PDB file of C-alpha atoms in Angstrom:
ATOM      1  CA  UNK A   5      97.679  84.462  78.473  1.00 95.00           C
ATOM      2  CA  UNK A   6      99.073  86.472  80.975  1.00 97.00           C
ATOM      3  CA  UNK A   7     102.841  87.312  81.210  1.00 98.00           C
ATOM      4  CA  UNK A   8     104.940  89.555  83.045  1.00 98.00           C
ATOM      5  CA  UNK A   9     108.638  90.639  82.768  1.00 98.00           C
ATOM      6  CA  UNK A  10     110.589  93.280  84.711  1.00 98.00           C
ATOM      7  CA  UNK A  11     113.437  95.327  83.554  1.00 98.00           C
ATOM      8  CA  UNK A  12     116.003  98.010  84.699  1.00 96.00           C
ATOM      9  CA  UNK A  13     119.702  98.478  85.820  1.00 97.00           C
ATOM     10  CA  UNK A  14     121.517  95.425  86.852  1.00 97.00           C
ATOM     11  CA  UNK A  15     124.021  96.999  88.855  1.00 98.00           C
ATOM     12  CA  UNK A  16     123.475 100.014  90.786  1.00 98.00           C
ATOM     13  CA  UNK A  17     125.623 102.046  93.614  1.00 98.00           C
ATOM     14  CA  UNK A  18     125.027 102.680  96.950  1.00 98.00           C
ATOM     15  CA  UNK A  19     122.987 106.004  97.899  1.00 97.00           C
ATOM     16  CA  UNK A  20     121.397 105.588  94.191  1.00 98.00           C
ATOM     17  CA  UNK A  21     117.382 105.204  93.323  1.00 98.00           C
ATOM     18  CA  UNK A  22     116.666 102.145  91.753  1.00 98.00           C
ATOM     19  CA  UNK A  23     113.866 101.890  89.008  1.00 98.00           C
ATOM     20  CA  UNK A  24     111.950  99.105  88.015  1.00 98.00           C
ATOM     21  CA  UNK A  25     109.517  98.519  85.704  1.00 98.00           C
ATOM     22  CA  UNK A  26     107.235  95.739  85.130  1.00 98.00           C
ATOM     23  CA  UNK A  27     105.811  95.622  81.431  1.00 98.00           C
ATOM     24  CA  UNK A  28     102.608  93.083  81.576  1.00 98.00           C
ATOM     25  CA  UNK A  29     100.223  91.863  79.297  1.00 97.00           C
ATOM     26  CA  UNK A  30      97.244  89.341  78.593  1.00 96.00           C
ATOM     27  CA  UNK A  31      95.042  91.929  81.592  1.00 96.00           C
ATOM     28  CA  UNK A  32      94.071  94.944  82.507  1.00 94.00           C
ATOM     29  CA  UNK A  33      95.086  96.919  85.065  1.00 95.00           C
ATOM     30  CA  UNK A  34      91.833  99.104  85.141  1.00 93.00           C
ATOM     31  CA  UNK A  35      89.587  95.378  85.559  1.00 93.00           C
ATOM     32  CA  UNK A  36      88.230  95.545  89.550  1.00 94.00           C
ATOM     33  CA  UNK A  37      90.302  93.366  91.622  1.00 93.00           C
ATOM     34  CA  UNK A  38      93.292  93.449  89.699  1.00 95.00           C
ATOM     35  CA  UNK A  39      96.709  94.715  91.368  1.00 96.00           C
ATOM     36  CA  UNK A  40     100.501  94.448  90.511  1.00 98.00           C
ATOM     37  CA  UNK A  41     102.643  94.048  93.512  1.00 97.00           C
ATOM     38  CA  UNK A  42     106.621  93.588  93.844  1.00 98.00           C
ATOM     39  CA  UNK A  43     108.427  91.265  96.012  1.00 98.00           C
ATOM     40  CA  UNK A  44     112.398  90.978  96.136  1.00 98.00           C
ATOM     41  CA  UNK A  45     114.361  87.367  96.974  1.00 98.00           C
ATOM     42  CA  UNK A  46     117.823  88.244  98.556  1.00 98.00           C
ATOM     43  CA  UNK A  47     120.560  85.577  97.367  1.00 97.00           C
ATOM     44  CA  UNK A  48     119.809  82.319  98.829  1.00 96.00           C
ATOM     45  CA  UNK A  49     116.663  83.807 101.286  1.00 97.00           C
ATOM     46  CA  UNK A  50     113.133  83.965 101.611  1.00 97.00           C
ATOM     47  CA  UNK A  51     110.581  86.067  99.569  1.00 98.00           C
ATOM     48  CA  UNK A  52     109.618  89.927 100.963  1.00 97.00           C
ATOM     49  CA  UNK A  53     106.378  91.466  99.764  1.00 97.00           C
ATOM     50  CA  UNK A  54     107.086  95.231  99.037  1.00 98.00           C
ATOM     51  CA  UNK A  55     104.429  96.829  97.517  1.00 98.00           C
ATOM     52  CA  UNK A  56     101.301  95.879  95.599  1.00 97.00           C
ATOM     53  CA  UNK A  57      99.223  98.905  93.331  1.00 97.00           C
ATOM     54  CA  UNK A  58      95.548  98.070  92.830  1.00 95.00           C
ATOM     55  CA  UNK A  59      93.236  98.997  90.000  1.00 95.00           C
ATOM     56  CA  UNK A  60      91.794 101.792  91.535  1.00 94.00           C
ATOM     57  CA  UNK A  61      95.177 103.079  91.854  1.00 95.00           C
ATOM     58  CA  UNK A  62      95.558 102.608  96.029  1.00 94.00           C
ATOM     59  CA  UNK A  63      98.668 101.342  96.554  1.00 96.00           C
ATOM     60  CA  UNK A  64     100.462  99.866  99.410  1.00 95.00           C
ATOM     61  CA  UNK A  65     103.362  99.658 100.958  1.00 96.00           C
ATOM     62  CA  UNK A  66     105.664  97.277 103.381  1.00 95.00           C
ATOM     63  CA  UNK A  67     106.426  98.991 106.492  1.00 93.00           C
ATOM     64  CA  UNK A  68     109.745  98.611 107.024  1.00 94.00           C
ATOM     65  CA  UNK A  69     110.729  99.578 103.199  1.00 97.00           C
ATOM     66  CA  UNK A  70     107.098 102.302 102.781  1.00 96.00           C
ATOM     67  CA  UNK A  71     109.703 105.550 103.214  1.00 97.00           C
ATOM     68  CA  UNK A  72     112.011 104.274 100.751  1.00 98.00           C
ATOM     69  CA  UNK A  73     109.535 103.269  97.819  1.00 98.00           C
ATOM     70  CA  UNK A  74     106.970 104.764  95.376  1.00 98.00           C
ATOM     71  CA  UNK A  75     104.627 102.297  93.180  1.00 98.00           C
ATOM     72  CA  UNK A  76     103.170 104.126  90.004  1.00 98.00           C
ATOM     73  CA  UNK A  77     101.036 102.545  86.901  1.00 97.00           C
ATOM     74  CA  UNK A  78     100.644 103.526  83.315  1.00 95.00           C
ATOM     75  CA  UNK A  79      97.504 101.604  82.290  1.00 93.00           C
ATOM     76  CA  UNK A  80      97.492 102.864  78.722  1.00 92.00           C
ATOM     77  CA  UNK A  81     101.595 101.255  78.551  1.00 96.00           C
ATOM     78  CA  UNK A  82     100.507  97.947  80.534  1.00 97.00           C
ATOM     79  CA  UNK A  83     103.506  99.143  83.091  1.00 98.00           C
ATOM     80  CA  UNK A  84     104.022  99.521  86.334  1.00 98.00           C
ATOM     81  CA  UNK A  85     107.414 101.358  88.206  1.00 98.00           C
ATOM     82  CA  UNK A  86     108.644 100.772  91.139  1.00 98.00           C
ATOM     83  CA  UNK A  87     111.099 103.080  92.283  1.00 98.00           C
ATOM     84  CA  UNK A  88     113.747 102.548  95.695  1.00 98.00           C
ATOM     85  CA  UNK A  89     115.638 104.957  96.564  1.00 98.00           C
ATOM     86  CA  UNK A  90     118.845 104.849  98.840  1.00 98.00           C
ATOM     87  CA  UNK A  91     120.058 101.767  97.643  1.00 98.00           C
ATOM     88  CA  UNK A  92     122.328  99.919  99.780  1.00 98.00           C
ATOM     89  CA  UNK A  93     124.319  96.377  99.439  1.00 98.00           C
ATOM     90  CA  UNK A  94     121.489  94.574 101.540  1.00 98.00           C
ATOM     91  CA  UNK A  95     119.106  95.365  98.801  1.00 98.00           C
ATOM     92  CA  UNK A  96     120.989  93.335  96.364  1.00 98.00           C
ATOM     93  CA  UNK A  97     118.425  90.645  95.241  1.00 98.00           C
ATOM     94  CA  UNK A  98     115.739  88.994  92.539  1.00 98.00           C
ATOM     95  CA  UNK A  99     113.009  91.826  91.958  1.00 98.00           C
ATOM     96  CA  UNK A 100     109.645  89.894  90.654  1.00 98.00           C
ATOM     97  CA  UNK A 101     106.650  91.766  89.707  1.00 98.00           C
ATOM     98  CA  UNK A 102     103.228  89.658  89.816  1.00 98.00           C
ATOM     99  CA  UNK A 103      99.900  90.007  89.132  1.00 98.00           C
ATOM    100  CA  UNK A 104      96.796  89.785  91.620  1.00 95.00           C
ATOM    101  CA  UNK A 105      94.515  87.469  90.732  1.00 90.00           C
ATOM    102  CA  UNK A 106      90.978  89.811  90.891  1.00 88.00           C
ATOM    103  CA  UNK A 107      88.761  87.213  92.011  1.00 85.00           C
ATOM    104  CA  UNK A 108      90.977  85.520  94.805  1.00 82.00           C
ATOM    105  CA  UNK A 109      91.787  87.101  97.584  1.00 86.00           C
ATOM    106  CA  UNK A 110      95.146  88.598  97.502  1.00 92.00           C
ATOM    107  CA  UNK A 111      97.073  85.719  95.768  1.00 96.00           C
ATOM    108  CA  UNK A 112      99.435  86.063  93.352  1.00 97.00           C
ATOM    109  CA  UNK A 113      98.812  83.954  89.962  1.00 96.00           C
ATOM    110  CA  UNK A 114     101.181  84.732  87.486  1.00 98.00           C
ATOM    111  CA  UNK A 115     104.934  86.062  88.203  1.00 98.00           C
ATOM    112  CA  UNK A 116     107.536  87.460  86.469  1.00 98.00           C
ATOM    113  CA  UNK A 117     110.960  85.900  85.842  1.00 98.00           C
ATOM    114  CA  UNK A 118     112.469  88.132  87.912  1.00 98.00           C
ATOM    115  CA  UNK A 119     115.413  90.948  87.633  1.00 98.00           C
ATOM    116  CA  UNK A 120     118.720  90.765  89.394  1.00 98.00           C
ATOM    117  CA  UNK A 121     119.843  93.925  90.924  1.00 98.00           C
ATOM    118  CA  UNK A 122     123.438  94.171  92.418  1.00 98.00           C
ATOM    119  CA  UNK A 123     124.143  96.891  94.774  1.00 98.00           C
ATOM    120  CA  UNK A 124     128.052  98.190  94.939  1.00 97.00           C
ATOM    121  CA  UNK A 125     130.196 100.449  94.440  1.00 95.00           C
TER     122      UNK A 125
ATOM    123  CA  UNK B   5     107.240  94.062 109.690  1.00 61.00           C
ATOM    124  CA  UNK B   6     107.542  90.449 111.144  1.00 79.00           C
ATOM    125  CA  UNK B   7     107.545  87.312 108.554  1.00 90.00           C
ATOM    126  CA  UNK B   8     105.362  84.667 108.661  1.00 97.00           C
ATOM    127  CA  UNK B   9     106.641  81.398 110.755  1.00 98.00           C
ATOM    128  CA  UNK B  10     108.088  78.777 108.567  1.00 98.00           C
ATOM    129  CA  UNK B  11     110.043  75.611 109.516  1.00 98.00           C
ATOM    130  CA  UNK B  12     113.161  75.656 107.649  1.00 97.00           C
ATOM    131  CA  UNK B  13     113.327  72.236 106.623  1.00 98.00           C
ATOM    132  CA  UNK B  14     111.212  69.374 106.523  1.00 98.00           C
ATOM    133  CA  UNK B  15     111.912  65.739 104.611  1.00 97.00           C
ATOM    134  CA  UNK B  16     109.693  63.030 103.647  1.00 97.00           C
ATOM    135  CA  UNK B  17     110.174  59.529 101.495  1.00 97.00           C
ATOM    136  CA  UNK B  18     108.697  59.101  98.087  1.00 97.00           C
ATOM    137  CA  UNK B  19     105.283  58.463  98.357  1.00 97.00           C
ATOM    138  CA  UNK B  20     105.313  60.224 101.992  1.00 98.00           C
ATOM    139  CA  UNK B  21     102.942  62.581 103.030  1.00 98.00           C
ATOM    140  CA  UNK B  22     104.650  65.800 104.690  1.00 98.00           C
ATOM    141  CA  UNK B  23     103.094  69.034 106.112  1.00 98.00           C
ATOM    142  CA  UNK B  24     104.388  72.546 105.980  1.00 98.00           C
ATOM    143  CA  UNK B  25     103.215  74.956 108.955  1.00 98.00           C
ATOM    144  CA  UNK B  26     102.691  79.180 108.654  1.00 98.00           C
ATOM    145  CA  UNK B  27     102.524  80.496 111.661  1.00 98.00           C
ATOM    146  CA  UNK B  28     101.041  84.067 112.169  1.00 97.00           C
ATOM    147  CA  UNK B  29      98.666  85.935 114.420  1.00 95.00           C
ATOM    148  CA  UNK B  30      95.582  87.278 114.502  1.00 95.00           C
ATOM    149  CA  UNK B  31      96.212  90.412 112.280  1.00 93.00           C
ATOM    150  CA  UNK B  32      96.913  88.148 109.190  1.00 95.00           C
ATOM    151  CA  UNK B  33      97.105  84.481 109.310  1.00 97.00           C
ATOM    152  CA  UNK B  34      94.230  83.524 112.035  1.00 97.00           C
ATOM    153  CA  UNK B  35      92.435  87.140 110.922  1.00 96.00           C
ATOM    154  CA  UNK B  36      91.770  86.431 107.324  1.00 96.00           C
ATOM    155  CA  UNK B  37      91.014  83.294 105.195  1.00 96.00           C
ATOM    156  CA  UNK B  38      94.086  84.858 102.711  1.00 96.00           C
ATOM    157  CA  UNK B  39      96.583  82.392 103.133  1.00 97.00           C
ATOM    158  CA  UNK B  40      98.129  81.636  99.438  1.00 98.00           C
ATOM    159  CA  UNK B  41     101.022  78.846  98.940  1.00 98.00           C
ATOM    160  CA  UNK B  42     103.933  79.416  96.573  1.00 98.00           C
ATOM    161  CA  UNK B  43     106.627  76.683  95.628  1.00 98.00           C
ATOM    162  CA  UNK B  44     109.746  77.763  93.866  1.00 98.00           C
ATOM    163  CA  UNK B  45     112.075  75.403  92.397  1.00 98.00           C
ATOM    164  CA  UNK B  46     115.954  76.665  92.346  1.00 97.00           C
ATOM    165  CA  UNK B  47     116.283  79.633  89.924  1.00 96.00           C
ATOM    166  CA  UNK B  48     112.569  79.963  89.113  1.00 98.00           C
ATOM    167  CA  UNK B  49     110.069  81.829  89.831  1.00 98.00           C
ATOM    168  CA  UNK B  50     107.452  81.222  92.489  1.00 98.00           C
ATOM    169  CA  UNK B  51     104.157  79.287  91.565  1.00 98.00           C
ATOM    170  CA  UNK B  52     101.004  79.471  93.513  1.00 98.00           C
ATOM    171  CA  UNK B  53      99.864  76.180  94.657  1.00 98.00           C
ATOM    172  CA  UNK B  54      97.072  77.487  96.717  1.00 98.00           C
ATOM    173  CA  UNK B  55      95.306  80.553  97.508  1.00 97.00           C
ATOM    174  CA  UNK B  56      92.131  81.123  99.988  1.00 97.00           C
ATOM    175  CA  UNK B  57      93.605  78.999 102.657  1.00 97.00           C
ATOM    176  CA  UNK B  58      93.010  75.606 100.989  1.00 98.00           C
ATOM    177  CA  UNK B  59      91.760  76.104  96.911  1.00 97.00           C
ATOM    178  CA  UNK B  60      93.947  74.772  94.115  1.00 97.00           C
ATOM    179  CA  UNK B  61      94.476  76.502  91.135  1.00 96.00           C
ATOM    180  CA  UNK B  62      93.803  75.036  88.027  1.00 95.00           C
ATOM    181  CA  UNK B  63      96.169  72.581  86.867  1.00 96.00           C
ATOM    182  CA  UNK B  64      98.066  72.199  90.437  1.00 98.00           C
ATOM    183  CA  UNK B  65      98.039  68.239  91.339  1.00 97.00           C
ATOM    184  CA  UNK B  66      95.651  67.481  93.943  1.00 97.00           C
ATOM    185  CA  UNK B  67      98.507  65.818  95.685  1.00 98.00           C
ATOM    186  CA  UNK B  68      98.566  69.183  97.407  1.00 98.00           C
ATOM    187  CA  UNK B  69      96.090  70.845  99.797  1.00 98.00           C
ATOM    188  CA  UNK B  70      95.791  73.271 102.592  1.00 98.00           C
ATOM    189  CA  UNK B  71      94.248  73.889 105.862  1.00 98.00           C
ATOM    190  CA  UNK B  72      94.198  76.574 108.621  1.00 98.00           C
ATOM    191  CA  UNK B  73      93.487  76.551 112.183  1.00 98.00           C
ATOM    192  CA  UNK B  74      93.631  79.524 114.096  1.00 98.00           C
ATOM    193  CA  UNK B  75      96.920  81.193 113.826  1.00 97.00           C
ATOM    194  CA  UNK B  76      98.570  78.889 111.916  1.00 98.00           C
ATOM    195  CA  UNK B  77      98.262  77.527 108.100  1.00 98.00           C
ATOM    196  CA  UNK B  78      99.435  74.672 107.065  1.00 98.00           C
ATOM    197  CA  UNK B  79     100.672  72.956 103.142  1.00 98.00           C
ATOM    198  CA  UNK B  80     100.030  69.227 102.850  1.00 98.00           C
ATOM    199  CA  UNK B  81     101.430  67.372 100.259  1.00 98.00           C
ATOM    200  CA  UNK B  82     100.791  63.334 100.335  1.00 98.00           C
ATOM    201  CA  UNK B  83     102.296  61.347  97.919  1.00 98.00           C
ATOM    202  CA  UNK B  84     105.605  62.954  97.565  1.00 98.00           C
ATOM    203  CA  UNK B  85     107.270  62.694  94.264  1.00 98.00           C
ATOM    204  CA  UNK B  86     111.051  63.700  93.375  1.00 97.00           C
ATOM    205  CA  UNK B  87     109.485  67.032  91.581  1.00 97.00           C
ATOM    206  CA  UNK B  88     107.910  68.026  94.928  1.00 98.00           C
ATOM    207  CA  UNK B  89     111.426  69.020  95.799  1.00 98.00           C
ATOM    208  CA  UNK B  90     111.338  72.810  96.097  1.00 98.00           C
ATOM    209  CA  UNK B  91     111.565  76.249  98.800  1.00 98.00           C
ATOM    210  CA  UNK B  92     107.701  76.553  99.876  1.00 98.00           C
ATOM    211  CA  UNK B  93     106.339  80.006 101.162  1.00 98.00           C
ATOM    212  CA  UNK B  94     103.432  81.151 102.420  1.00 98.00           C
ATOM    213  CA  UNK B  95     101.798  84.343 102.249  1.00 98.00           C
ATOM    214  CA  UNK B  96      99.198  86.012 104.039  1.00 97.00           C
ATOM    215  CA  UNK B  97      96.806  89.540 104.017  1.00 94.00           C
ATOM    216  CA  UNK B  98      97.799  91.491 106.698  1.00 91.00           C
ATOM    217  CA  UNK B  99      94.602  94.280 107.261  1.00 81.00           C
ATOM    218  CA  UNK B 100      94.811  97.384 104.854  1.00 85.00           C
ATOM    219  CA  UNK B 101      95.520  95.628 101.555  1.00 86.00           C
ATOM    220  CA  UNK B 102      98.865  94.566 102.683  1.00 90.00           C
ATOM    221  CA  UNK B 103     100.682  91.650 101.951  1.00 95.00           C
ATOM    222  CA  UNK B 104     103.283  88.968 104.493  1.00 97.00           C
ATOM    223  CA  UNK B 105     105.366  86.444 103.916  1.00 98.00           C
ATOM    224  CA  UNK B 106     106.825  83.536 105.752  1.00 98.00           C
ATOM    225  CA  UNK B 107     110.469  82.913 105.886  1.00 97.00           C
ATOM    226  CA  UNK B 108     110.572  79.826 103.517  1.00 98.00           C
ATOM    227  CA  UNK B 109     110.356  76.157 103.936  1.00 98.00           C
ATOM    228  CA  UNK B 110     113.119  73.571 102.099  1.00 98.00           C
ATOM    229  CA  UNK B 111     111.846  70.091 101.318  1.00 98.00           C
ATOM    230  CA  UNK B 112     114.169  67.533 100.782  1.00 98.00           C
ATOM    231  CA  UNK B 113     113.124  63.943  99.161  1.00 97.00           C
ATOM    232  CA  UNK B 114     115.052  61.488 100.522  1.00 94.00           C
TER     233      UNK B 114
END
């Protein structure tokens, strides 16, 4: 059974670095295929993909957001961190994590419940 | 980073059929045969419905299936129930292990 479940600040200020981590189990993220990726939901608007780490430890980025963000993994922890830094009030949203199914192509199967992060001052 | 093309709406009866398009280009949608569904009911999180352009997961009603041509994906779901009521997405591989997208569709039952 696979679960996910992200944690960190709730609130944060403008100008900080945000950190996320997503603590998984029921997989590994050293099985081929396998990936952990974040996407943040804004208040009342759509999904936004934002960076997915693979099991041979490439990891990718969204373009408009790649200078802002760094994707790390701890495979012995079953944890992956996703850090943001210059926070501002238009990154106030949901953070999920989810995991990459290894065997289809680029979906994601199982999500976390998601973390709200508030961004003032 | 453009998002994927959603309507914003759509509405069907019960018992309706409805279709949700995903409109893209050739460097993701009409590119790649990685177009994934997601529907999210208020204050959840998302839930695949379908991945590979038009597989089910296990467990996901058949009531829902999906199709691409060219550019553009599309979500069908025929027999519309009251629990089909939900924000659908679509996502999409976009070259170099990158992920898109789309802006989010509401569907209403009426």
């Amino acid at each position: 059974q696979i679960t996910l479940k992200e944690s960190g600040p709730t609130l944060v200020k403008p100008t900080q670095t945000l950190t996320l981590t997503c603590t998984f189990s029921g997989f590994s993220l050293s099985t081929s295929g396998v990936g952990v990726g974040w996407i943040r939901q804004p208040p009342g608007k759509a999904l936004e993909w934002l960076a997915l780490i693979y099991w041979d430890d490439d990891k990718r980025y969204s373009p408009s957001l790649k200078s802002r963000l760094t994707i790390t993994k701890d495979t012995s922890k079953n944890q992956v961190v996703l850090t943001m830094t210059n926070m501002d009030p238009v990154d106030t949203a949901t953070y999920y994590c989810a995991h990459k199914a290894a065997n289809w192509n680029y979906a994601l199967d199982y999500w976390g419940q998601g973390a709200l992060v508030t961004v003032s001052s | 980073q453009s998002a994927l093309t959603q309507p914003a709406s759509v509405s069907g009866s019960p018992g309706q059929s409805i279709t949700i398009s995903c409109t893209g280009t050739s460097s993701d949608v009409g590119g790649y045969n990685y177009v994934s569904w997601y529907q999210q009911h208020p204050g959840k999180a998302p839930k695949l419905m379908i991945y590979e352009v038009s597989n089910r997961p296990s467990g996901v009603s058949n009531r829902f299936s999906g199709s691409k041509s060219g550019n553009t994906a599309s979500l069908t779901i025929s027999g519309l129930q009251a629990e089909d009521e939900a924000d659908y997405y679509c996502s999409s591989y976009r070259s170099s292990r990158t992920l898109v997208f789309g802006g989010g569709t509401k569907l209403t039952v009426l």
